XYZ file of C-alpha atoms in Angstrom:
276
model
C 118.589 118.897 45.816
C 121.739 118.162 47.429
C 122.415 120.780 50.224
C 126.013 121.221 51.569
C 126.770 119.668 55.065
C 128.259 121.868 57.432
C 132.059 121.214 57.922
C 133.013 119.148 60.670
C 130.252 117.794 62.532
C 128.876 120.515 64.142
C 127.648 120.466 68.302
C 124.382 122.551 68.241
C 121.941 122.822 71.205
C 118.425 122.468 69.662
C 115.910 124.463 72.722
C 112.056 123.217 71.603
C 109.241 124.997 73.536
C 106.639 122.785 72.785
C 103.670 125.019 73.746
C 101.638 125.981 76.834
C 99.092 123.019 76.105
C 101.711 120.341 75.504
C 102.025 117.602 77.991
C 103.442 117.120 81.479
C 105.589 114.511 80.725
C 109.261 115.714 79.811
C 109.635 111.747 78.564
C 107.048 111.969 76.190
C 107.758 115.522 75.022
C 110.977 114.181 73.649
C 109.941 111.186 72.443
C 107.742 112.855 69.938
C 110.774 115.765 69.030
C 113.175 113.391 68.621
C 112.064 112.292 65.182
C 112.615 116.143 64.322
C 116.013 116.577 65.803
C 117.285 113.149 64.308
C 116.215 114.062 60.978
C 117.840 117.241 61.209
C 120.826 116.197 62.479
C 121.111 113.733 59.277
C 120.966 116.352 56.775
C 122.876 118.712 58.556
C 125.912 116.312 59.094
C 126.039 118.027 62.689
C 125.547 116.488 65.904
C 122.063 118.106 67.660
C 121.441 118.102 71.571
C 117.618 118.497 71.427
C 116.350 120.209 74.993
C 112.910 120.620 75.547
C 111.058 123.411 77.585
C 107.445 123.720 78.623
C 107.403 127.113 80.325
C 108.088 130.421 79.281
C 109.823 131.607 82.080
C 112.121 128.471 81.980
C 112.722 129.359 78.179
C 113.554 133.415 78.846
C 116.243 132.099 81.292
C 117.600 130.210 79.011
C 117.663 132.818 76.420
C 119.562 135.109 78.345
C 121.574 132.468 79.817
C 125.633 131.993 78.118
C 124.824 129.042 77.291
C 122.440 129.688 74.419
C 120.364 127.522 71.779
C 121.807 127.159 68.335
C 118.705 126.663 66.773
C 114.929 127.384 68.462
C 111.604 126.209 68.004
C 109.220 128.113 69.355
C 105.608 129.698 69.044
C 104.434 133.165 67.962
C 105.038 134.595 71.442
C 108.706 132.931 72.380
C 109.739 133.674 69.345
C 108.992 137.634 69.533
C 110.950 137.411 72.578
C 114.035 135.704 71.047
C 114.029 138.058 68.422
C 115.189 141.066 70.509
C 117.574 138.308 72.754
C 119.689 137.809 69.036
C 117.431 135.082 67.229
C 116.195 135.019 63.578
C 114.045 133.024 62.641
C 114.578 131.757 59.006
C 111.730 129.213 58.834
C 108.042 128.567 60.045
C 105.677 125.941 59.946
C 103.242 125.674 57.213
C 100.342 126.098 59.477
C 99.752 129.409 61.048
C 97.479 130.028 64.189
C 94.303 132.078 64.454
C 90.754 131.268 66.251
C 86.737 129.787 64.757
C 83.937 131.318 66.578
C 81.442 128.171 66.113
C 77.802 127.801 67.235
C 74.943 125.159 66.688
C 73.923 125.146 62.996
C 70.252 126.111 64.592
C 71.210 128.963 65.948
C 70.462 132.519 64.046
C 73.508 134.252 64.076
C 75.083 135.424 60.912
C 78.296 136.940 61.912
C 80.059 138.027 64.455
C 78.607 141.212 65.690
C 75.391 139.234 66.085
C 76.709 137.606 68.973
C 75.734 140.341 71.280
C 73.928 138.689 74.181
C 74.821 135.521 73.601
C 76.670 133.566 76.177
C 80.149 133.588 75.160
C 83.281 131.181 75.683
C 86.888 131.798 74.382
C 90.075 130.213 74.928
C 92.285 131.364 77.186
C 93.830 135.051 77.705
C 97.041 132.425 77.905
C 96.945 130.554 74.939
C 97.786 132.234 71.042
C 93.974 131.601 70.060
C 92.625 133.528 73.315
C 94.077 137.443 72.802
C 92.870 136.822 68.878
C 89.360 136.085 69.378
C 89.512 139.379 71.597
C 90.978 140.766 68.929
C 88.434 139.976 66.881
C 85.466 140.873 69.532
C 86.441 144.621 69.547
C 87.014 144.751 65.788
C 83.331 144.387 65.602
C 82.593 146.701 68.459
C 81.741 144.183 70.964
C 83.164 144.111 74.591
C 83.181 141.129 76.907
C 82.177 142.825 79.993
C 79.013 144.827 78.322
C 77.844 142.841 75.412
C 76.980 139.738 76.331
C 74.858 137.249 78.675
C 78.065 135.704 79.904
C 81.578 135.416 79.078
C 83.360 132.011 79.924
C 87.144 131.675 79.721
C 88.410 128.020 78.930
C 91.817 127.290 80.017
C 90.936 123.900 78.110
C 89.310 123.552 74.936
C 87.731 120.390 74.823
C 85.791 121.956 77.894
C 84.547 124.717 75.691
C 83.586 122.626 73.306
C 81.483 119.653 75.467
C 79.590 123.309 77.398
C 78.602 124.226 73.530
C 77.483 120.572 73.071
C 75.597 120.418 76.122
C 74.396 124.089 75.338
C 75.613 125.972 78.577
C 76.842 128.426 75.957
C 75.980 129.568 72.544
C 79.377 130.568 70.823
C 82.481 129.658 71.553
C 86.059 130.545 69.954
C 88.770 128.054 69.353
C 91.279 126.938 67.808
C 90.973 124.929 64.321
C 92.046 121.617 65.939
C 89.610 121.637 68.483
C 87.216 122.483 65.725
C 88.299 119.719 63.793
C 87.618 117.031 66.925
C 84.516 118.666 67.614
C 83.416 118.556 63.871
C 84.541 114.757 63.812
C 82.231 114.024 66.844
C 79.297 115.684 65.862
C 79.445 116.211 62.096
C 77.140 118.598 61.025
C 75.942 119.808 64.492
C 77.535 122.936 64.469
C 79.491 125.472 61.774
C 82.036 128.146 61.846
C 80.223 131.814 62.215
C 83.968 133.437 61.645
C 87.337 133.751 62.068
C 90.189 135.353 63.882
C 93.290 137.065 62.215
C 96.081 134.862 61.503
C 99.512 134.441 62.332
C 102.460 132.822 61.633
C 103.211 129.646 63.854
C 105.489 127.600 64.919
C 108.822 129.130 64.100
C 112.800 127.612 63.816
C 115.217 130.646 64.996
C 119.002 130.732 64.669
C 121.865 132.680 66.818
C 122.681 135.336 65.311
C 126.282 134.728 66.204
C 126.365 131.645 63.978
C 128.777 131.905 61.418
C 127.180 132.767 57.825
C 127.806 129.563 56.546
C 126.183 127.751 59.120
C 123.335 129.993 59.237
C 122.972 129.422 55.274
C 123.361 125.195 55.415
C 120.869 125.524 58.122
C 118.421 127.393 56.715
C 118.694 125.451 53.513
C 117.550 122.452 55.617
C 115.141 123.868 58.352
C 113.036 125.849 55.271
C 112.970 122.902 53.330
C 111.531 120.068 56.088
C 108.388 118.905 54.056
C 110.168 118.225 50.589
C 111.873 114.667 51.912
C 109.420 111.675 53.568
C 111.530 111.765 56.732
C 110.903 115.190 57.001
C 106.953 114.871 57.124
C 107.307 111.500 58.785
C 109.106 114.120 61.908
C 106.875 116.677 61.998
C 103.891 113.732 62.090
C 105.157 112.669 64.907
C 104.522 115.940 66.862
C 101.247 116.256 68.622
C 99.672 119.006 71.329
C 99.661 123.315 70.731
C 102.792 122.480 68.013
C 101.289 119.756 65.533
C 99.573 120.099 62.618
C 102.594 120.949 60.099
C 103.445 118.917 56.918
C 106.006 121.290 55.797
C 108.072 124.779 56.400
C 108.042 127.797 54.663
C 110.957 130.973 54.899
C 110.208 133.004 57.864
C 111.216 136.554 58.466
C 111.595 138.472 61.927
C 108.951 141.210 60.900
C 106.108 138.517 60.797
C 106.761 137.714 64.326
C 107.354 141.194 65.969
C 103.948 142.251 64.127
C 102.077 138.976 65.428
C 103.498 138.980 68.935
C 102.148 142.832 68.826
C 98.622 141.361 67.507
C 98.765 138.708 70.697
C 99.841 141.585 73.312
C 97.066 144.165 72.178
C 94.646 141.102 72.450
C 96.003 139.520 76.092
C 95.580 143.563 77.245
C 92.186 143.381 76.068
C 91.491 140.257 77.986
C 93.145 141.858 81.157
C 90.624 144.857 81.117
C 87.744 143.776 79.927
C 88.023 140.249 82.032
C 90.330 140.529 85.183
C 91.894 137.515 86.981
């Protein structure tokens, strides 16, 4: 499909916030974003000045800065936030986010709820997976501070996986790539007892104050990543808290304000239940 370039060669400020796992190095960060903004910049006919952000503090400044992003990539939370600072987001990645409780294939729990005394580790009250396996915790009655042997939160998750390995702990909750690694390393050693809720991901917001045109040539392209080779070939290219995503899908602003709710009513769980 031939999708119209917008007029003139557009100057748009492209703000990625690559996630709260990503990297330290800025370098590398835009090495692997690059591919992304170049490709977008092709079939947009514009010209794209691709920023990238690892904090959210650094990217709320910049939201509510003059000098704003033309088009965002963010997660769940940032892109709650940009909502309500003018932002829509129009397109998402084809991978949402949500959290595996997983345990030894020998052990004898059978859901959930059955993990009541166990000794317990979960991803971080910081990360997206973290407030959803809490989530999921008091959904089945079960409170981290009464229900079980011990409660372990993992600011990594390749840490909460080697302590299952090892067997310090008998459950743990994270996210499907970590799964994935773990499965790869120890194939058949351990299973997934459940899962979180899921969310929408990744998400590509415009400014509002983008002229219609613009924000319907834009669209056209950023909902539409996955259907060229160059497009996957990008989004390959991105590893960390944002890979994972062969494709986009339309995105509406609902999805977001109802997921970011999910994550707050989860992180506020976390807070009570297991203070800093």
């Amino acid at each position: 499909m031939c999708l119209p370039l917008l007029s003139h060669g557009a100057d748009y400020r492209f703000g990625v916030f690559a996630g709260s796992a990503s990297k330290d190095n800025q370098s590398e960060l835009r090495e692997e974003f690059k591919p992304l903004a170049d490709y977008l910049a092709k079939e947009t006919g514009s010209n794209i000045k691709l920023e990238i952000s690892q904090s959210f503090k650094n990217m709320e400044r910049r939201l509510n800065n003059a000098s704003r992003f033309a088009l965002l990539l963010a997660p769940a939370q940032v892109t709650a936030d940009a909502i309500e600072d003018g932002y829509n987001p129009v397109a998402k990645w084809n991978k949402p986010l949500y959290g595996l409780f997983v345990i030894a294939v020998d052990k004898p729990y059978g859901n959930i709820a059955a993990l009541k005394g166990a000794r317990l580790g979960l991803a971080s009250r910081d990360t997206a997976v973290g407030p959803l396996c809490m989530d999921s915790l008091s959904k089945t009655k079960l409170r981290t501070d009464r229900d079980f042997a011990s409660v372990y939160e993992g600011k990594f998750m390749d840490v909460l996986t080697k302590e299952l390995k090892t067997k310090s702990l008998d459950a743990i909750c994270i996210s499907p790539i970590a799964w994935k690694t773990l499965n790869a390393e120890a194939p058949g050693a351990f299973k997934v007892l459940g899962e979180t809720a899921r969310i929408p991901g990744f998400a590509f917001s415009l400014d509002n104050a983008l002229s219609t045109q613009e924000k319907k040539s834009l669209t056209a392209v950023l909902a539409s990543i996955g259907a060229k080779p160059e497009g996957k070939a990008a989004l390959a290219a991105i590893t960390g808290s944002a890979s994972g995503a062969t494709a986009t899908l339309p995105a509406s602003s609902a999805e977001y304000t109802n997921a970011n709710r999910l994550l707050e009513q989860g992180k506020q769980l976390y807070d009570q239940q297991m203070p800093k």
